[in-house]
PDB file of N, CA and C in Angstrom:
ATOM      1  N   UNK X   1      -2.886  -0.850 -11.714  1.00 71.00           N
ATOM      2  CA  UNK X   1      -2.235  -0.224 -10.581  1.00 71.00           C
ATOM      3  C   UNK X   1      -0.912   0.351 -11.063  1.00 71.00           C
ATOM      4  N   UNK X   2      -0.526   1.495 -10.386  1.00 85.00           N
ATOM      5  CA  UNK X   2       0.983   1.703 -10.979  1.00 85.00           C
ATOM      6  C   UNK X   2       1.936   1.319 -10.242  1.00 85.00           C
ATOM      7  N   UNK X   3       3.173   0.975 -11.619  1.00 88.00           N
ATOM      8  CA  UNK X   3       4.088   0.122 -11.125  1.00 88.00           C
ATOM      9  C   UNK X   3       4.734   0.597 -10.164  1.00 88.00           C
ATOM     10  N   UNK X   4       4.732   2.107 -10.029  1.00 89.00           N
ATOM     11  CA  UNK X   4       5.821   2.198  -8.874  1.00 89.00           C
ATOM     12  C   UNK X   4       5.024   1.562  -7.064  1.00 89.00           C
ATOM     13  N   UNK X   5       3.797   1.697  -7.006  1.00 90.00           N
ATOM     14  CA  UNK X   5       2.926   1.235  -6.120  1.00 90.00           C
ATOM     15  C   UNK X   5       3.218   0.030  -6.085  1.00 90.00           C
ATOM     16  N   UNK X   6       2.856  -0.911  -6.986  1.00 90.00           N
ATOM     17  CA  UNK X   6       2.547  -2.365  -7.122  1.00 90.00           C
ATOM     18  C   UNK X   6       4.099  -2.720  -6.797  1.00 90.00           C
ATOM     19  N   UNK X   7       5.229  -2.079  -7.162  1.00 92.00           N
ATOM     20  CA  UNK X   7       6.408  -2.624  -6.587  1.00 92.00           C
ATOM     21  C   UNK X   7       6.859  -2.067  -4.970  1.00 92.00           C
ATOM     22  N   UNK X   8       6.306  -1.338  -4.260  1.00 90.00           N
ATOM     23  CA  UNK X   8       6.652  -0.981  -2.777  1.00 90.00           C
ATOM     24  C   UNK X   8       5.625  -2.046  -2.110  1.00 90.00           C
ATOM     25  N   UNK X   9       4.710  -2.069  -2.812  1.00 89.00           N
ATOM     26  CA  UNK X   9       3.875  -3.309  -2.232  1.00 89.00           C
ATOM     27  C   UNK X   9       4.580  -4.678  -2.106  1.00 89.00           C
ATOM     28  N   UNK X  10       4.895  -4.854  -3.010  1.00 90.00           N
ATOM     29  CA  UNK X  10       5.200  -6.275  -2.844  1.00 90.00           C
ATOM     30  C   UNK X  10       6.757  -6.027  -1.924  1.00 90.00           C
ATOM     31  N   UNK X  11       7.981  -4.727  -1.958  1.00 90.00           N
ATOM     32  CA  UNK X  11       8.635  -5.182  -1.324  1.00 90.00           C
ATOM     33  C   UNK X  11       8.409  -4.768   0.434  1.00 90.00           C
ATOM     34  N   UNK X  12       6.870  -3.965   0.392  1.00 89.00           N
ATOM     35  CA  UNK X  12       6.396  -4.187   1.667  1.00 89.00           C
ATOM     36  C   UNK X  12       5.958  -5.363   2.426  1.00 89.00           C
ATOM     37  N   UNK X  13       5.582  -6.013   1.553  1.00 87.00           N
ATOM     38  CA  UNK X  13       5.248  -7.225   1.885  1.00 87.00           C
ATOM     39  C   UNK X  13       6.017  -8.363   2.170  1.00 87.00           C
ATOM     40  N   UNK X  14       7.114  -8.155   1.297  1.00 86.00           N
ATOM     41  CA  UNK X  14       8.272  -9.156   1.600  1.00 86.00           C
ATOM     42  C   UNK X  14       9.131  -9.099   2.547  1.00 86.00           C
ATOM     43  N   UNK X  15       9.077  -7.657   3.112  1.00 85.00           N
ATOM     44  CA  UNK X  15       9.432  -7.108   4.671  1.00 85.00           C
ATOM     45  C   UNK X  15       9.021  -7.148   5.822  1.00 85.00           C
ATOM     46  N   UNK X  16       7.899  -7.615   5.681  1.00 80.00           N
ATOM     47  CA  UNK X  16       6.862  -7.665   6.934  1.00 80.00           C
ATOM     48  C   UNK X  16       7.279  -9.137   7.571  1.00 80.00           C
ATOM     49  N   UNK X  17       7.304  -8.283   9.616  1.00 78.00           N
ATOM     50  CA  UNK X  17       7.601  -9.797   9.433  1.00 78.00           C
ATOM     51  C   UNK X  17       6.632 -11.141   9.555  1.00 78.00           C
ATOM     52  N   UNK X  18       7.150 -12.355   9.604  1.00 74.00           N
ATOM     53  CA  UNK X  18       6.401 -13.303   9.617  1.00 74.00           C
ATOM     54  C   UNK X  18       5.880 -13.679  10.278  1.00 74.00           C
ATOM     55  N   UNK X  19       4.678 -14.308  10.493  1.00 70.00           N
ATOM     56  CA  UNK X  19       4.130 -15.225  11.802  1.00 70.00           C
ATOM     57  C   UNK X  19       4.009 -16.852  11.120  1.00 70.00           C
ATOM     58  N   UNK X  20       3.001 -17.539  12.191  1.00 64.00           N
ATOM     59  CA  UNK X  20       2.928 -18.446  11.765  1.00 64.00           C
ATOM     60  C   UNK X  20       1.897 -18.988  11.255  1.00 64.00           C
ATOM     61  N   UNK X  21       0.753 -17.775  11.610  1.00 63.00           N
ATOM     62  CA  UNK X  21      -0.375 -17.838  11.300  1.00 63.00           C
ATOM     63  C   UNK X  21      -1.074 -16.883  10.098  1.00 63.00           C
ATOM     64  N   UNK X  22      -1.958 -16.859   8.923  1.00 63.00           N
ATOM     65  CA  UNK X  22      -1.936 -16.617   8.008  1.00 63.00           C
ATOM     66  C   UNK X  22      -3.132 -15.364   8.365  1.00 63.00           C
ATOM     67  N   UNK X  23      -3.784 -15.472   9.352  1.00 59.00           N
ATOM     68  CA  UNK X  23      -4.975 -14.612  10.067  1.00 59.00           C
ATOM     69  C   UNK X  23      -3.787 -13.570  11.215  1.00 59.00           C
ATOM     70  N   UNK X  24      -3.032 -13.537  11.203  1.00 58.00           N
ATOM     71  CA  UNK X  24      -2.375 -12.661  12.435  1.00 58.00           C
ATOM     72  C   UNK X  24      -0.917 -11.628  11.140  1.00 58.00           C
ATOM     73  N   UNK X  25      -0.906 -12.509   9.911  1.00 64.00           N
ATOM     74  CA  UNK X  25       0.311 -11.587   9.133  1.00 64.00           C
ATOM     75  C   UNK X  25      -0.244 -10.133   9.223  1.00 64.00           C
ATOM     76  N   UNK X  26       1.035  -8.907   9.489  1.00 72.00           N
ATOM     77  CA  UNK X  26       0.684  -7.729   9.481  1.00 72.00           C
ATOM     78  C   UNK X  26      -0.018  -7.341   7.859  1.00 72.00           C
ATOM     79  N   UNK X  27       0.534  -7.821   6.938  1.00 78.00           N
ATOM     80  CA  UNK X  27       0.412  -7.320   5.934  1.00 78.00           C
ATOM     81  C   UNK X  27      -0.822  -7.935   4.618  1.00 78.00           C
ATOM     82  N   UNK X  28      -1.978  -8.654   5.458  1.00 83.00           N
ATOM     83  CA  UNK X  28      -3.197  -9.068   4.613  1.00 83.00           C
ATOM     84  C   UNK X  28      -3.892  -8.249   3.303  1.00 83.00           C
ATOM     85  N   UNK X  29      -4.301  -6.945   4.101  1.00 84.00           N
ATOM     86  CA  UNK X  29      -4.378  -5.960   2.777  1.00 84.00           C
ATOM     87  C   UNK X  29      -3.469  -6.029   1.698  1.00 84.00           C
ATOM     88  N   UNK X  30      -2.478  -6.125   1.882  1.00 86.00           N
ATOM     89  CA  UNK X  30      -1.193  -5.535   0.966  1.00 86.00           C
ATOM     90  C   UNK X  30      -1.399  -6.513   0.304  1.00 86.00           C
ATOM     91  N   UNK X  31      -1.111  -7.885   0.845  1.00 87.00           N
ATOM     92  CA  UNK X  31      -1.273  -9.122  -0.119  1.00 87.00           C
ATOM     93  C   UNK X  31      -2.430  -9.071  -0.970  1.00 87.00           C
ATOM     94  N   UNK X  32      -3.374  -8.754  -0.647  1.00 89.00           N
ATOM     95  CA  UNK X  32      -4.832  -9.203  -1.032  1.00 89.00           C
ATOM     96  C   UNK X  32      -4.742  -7.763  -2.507  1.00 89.00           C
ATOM     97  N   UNK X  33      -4.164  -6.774  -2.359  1.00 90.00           N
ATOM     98  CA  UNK X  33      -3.882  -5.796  -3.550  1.00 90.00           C
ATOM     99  C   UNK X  33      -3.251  -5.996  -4.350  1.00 90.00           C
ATOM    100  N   UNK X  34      -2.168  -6.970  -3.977  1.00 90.00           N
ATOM    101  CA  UNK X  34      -1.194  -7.503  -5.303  1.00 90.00           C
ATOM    102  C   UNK X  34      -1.643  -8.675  -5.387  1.00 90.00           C
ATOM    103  N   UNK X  35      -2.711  -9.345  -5.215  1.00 91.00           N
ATOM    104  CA  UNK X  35      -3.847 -10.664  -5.959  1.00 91.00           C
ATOM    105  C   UNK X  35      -4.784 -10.100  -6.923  1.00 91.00           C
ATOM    106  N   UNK X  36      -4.886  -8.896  -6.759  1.00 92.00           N
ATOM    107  CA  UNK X  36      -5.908  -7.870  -7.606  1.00 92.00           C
ATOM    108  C   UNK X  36      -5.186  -7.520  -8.972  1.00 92.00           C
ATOM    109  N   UNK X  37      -4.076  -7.124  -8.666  1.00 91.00           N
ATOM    110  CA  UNK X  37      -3.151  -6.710  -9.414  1.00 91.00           C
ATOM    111  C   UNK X  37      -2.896  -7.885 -10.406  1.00 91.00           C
ATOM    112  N   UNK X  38      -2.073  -8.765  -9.700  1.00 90.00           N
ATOM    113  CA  UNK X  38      -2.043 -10.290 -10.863  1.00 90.00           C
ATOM    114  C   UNK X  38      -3.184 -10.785 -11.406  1.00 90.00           C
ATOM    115  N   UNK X  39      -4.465 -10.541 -11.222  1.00 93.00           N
ATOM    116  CA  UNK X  39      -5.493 -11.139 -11.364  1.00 93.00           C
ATOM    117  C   UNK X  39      -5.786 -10.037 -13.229  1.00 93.00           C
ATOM    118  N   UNK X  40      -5.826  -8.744 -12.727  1.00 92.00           N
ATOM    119  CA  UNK X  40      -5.670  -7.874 -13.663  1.00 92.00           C
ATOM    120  C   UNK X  40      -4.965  -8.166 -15.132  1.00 92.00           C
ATOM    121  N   UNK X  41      -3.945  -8.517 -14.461  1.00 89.00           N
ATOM    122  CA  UNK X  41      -2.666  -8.876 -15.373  1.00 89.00           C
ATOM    123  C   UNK X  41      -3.297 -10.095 -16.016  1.00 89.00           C
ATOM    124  N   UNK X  42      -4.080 -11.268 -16.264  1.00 90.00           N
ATOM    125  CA  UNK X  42      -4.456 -11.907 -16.633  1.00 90.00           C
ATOM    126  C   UNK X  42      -5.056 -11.593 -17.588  1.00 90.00           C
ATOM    127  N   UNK X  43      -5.862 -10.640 -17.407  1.00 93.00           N
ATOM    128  CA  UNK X  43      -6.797 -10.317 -18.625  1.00 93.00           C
ATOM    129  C   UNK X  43      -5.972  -9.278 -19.607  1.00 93.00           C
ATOM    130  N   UNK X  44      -4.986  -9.211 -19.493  1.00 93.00           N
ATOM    131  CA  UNK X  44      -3.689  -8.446 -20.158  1.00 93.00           C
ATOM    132  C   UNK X  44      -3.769  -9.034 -21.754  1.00 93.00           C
ATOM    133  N   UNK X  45      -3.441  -8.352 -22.626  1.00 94.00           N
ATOM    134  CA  UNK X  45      -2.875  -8.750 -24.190  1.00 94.00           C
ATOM    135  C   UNK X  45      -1.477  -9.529 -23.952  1.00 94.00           C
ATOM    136  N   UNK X  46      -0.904 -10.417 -24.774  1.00 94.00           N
ATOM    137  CA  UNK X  46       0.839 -10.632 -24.361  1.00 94.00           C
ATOM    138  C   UNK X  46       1.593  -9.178 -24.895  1.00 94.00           C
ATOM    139  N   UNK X  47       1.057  -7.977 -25.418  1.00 95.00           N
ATOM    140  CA  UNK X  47       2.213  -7.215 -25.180  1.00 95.00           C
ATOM    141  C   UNK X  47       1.885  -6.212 -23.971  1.00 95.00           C
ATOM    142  N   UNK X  48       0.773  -5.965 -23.762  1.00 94.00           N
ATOM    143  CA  UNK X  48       0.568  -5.422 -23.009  1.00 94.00           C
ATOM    144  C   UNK X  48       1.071  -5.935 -21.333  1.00 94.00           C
ATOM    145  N   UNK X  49       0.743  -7.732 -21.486  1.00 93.00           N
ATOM    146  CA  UNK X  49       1.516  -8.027 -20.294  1.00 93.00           C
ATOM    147  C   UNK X  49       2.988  -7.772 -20.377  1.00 93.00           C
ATOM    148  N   UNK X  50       3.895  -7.787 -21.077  1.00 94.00           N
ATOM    149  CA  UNK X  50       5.289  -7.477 -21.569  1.00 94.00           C
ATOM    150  C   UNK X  50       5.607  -6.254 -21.376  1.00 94.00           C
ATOM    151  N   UNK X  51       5.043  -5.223 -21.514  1.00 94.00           N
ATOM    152  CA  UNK X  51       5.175  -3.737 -20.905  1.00 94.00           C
ATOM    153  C   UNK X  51       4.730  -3.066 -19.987  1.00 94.00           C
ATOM    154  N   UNK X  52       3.605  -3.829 -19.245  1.00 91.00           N
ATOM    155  CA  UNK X  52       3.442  -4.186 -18.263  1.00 91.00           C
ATOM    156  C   UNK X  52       4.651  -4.400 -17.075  1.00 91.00           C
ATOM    157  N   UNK X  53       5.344  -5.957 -17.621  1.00 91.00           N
ATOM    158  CA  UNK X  53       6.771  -6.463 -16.570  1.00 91.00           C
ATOM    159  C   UNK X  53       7.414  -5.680 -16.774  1.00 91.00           C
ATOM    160  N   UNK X  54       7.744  -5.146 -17.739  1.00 94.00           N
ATOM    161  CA  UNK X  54       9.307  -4.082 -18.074  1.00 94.00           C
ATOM    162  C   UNK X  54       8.656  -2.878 -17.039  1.00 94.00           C
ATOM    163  N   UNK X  55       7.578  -2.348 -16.866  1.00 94.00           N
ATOM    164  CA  UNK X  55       7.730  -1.429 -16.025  1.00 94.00           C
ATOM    165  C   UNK X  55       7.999  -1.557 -14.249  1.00 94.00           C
ATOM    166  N   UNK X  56       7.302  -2.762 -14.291  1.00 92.00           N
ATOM    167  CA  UNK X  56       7.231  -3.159 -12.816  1.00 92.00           C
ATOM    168  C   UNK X  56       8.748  -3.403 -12.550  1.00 92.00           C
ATOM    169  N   UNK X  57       8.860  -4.177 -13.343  1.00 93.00           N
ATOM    170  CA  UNK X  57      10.637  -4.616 -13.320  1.00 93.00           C
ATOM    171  C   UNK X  57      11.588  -3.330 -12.432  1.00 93.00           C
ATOM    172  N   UNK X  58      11.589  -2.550 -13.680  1.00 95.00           N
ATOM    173  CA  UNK X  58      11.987  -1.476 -13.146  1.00 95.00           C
ATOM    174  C   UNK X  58      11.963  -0.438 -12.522  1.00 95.00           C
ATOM    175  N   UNK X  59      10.152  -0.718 -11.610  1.00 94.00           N
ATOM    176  CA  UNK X  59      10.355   0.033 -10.894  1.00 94.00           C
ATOM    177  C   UNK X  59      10.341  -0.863  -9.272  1.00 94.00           C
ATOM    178  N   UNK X  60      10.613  -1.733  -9.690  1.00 93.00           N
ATOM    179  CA  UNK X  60      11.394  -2.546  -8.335  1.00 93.00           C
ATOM    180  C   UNK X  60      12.199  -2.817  -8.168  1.00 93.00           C
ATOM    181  N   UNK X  61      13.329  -2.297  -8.999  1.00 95.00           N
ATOM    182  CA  UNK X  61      14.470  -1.998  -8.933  1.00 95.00           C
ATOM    183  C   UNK X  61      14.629  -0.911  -8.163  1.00 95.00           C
ATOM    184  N   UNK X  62      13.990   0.413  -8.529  1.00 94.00           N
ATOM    185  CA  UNK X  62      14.119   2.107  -8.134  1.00 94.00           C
ATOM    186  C   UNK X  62      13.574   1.738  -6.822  1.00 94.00           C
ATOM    187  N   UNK X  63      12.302   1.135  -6.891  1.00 93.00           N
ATOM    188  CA  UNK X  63      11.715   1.290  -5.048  1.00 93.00           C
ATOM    189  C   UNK X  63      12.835   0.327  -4.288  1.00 93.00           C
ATOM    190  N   UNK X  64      13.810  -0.791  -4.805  1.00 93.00           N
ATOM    191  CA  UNK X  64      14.807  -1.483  -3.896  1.00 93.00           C
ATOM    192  C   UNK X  64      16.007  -0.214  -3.391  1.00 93.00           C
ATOM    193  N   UNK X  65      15.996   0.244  -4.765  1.00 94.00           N
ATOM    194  CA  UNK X  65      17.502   1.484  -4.376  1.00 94.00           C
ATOM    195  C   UNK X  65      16.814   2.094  -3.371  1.00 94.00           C
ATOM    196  N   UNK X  66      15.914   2.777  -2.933  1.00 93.00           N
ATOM    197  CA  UNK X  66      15.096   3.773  -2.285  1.00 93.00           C
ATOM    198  C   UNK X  66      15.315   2.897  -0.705  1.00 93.00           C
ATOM    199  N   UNK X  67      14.611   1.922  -0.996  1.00 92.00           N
ATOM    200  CA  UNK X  67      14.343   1.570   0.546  1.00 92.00           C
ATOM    201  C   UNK X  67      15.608   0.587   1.009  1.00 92.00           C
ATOM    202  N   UNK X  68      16.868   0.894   0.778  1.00 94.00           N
ATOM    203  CA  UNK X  68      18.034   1.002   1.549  1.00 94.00           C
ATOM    204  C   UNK X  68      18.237   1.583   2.163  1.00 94.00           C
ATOM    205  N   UNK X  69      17.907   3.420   2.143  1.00 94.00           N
ATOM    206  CA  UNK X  69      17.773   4.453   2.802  1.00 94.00           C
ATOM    207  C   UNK X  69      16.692   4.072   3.756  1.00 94.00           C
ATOM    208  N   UNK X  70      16.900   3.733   5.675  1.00 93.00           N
ATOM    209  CA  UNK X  70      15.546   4.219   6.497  1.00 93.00           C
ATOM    210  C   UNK X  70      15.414   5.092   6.485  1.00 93.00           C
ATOM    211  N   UNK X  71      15.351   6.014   6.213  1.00 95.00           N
ATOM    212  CA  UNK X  71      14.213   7.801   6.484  1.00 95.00           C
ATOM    213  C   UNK X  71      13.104   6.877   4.875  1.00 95.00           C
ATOM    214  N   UNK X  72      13.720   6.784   3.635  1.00 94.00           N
ATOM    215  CA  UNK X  72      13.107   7.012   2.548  1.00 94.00           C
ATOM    216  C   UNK X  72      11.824   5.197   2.711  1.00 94.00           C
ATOM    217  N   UNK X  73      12.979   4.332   3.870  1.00 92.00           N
ATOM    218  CA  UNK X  73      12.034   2.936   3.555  1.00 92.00           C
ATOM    219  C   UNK X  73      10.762   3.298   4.767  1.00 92.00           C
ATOM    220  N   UNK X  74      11.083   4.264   5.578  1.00 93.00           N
ATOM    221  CA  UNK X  74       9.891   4.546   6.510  1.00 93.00           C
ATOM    222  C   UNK X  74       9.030   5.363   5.799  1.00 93.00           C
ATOM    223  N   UNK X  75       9.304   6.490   4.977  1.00 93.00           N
ATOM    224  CA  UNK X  75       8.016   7.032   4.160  1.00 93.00           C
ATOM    225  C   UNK X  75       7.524   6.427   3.241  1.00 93.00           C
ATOM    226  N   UNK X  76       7.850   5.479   2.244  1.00 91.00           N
ATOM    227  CA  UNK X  76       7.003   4.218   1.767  1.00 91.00           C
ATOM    228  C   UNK X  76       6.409   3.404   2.634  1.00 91.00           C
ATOM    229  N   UNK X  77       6.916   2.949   3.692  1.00 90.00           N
ATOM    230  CA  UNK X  77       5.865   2.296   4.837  1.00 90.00           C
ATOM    231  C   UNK X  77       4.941   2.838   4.872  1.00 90.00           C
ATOM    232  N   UNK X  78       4.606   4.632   5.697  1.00 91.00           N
ATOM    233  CA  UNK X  78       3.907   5.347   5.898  1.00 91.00           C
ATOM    234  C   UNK X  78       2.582   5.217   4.383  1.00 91.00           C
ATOM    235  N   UNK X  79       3.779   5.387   3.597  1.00 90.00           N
ATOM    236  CA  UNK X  79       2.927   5.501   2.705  1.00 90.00           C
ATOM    237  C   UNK X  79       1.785   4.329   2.353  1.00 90.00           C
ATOM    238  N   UNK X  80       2.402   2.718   2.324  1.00 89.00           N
ATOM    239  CA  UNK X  80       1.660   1.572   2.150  1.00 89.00           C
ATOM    240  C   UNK X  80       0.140   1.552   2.987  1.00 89.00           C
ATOM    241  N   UNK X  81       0.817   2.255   3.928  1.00 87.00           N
ATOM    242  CA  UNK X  81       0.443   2.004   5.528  1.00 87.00           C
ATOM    243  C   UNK X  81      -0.939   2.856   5.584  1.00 87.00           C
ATOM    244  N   UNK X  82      -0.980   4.796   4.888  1.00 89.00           N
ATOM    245  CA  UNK X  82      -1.935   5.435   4.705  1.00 89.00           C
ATOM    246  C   UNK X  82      -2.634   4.250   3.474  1.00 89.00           C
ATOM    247  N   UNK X  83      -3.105   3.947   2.999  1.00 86.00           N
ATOM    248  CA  UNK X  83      -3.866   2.884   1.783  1.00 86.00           C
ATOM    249  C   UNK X  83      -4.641   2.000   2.390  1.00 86.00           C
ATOM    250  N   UNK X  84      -4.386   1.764   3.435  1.00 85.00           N
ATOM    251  CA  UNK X  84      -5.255   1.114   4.429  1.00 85.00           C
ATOM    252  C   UNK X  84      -6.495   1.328   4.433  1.00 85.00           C
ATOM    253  N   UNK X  85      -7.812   1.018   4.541  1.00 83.00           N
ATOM    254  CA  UNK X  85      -9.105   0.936   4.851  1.00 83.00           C
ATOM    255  C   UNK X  85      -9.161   1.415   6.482  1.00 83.00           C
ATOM    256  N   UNK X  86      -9.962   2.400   6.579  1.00 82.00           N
ATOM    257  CA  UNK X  86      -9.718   3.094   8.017  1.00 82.00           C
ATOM    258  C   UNK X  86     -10.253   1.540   8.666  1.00 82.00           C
ATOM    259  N   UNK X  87      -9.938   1.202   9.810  1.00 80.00           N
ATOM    260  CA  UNK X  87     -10.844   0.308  10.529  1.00 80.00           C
ATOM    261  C   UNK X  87     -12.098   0.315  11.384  1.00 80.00           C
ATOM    262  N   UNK X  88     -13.215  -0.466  11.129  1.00 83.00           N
ATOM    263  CA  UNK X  88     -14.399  -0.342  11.749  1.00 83.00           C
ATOM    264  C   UNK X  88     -14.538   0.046  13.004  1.00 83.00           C
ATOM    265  N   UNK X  89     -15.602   0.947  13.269  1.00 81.00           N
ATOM    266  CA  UNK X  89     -15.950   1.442  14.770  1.00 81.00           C
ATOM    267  C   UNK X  89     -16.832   0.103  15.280  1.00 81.00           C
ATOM    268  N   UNK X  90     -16.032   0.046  16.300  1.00 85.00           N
ATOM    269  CA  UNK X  90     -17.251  -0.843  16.985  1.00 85.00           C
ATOM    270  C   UNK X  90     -17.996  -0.049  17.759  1.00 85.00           C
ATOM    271  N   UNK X  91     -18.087   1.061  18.468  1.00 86.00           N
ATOM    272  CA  UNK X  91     -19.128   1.491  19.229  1.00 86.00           C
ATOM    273  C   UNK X  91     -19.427   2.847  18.649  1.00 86.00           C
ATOM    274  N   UNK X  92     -20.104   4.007  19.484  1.00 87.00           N
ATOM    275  CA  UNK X  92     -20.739   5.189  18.767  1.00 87.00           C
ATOM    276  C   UNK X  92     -19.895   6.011  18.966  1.00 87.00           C
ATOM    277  N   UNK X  93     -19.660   7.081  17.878  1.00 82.00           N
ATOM    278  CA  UNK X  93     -18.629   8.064  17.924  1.00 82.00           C
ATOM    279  C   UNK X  93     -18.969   9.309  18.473  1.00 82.00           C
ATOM    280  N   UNK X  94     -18.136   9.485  19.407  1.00 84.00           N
ATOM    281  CA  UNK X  94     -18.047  10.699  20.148  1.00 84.00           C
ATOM    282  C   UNK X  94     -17.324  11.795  19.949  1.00 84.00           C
ATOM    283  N   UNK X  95     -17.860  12.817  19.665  1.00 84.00           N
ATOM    284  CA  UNK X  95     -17.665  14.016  19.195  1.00 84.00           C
ATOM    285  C   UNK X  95     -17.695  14.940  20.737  1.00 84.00           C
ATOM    286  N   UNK X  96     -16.561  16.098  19.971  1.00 84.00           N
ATOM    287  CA  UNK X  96     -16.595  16.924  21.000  1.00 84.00           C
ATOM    288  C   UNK X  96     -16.532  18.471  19.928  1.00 84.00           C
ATOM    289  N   UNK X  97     -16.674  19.350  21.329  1.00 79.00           N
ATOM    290  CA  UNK X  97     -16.795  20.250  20.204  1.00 79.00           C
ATOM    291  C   UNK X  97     -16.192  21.642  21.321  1.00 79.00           C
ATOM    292  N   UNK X  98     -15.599  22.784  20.732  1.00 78.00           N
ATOM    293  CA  UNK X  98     -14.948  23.766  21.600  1.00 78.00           C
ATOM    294  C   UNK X  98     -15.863  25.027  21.750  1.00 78.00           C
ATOM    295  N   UNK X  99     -16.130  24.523  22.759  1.00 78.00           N
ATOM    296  CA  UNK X  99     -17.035  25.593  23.969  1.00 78.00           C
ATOM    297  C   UNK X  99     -16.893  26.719  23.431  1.00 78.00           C
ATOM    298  N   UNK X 100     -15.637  27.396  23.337  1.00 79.00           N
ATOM    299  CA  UNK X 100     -15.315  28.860  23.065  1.00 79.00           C
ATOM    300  C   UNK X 100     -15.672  29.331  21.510  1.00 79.00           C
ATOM    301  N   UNK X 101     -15.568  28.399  20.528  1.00 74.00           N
ATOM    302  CA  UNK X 101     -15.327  28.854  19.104  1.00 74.00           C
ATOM    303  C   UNK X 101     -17.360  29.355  19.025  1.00 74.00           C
ATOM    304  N   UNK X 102     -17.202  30.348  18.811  1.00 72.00           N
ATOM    305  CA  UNK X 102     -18.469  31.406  18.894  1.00 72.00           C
ATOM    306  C   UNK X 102     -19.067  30.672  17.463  1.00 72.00           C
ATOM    307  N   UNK X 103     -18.645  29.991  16.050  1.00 70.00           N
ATOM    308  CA  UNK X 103     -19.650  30.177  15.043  1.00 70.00           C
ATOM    309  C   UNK X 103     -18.712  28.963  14.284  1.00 70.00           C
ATOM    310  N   UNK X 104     -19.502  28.191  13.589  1.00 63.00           N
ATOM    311  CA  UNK X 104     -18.657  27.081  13.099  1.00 63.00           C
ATOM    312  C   UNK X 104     -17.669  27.792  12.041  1.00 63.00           C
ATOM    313  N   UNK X 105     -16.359  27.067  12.107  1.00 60.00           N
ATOM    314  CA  UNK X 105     -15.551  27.165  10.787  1.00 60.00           C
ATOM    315  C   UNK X 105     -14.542  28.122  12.106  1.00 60.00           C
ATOM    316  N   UNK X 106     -14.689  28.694  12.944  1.00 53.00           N
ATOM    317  CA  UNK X 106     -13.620  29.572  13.615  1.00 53.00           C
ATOM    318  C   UNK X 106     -12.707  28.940  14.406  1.00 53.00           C
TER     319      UNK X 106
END
């Protein structure tokens, strides 16, 4: 994963707020991507894990400077936020379609 990702993640995650329940946290996906991520990292070389941290390192540093700014910590939200898995339809999708447009694509 790249580090600049893998570090808005985690400080998305560390932002979110808390509940008390582990089935109701806003941020399950997010967690469950940086378990993927460490899991990854396991099967790492030791230098490769080592340049590996030096990047993450620093780029959770750059994504901390960033999301001091709200305009810049709401478009990383947005952004975490598009990564999402659309969520399941439970019933049948309804389509509509415009009466007037004479030929598809118009």
């Amino acid at each position: 994963m790249d580090p600049v990702r893998e570090a808005n993640l985690a400080a998305y995650v560390a932002s979110a707020p808390k509940t008390g329940s582990s089935s109701t946290f806003t941020a399950n996906f997010e967690k469950k991507q940086l378990a993927e991520a460490r899991r990854k990292r396991s099967t790492m070389t030791v230098m490769e894990r080592m340049e590996a941290d030096a990047e993450t390192k620093q780029a959770l540093a750059h994504v901390k400077d960033m999301r001091q700014n709200t305009e810049n910590r709401k478009a990383l939200d947005r952004m975490v936020e598009g990564m999402r898995p659309a969520p399941e339809q439970k019933g049948p999708k309804i389509v509509s379609h415009n009466g007037k447009a004479l030929q598809e694509g118009h």
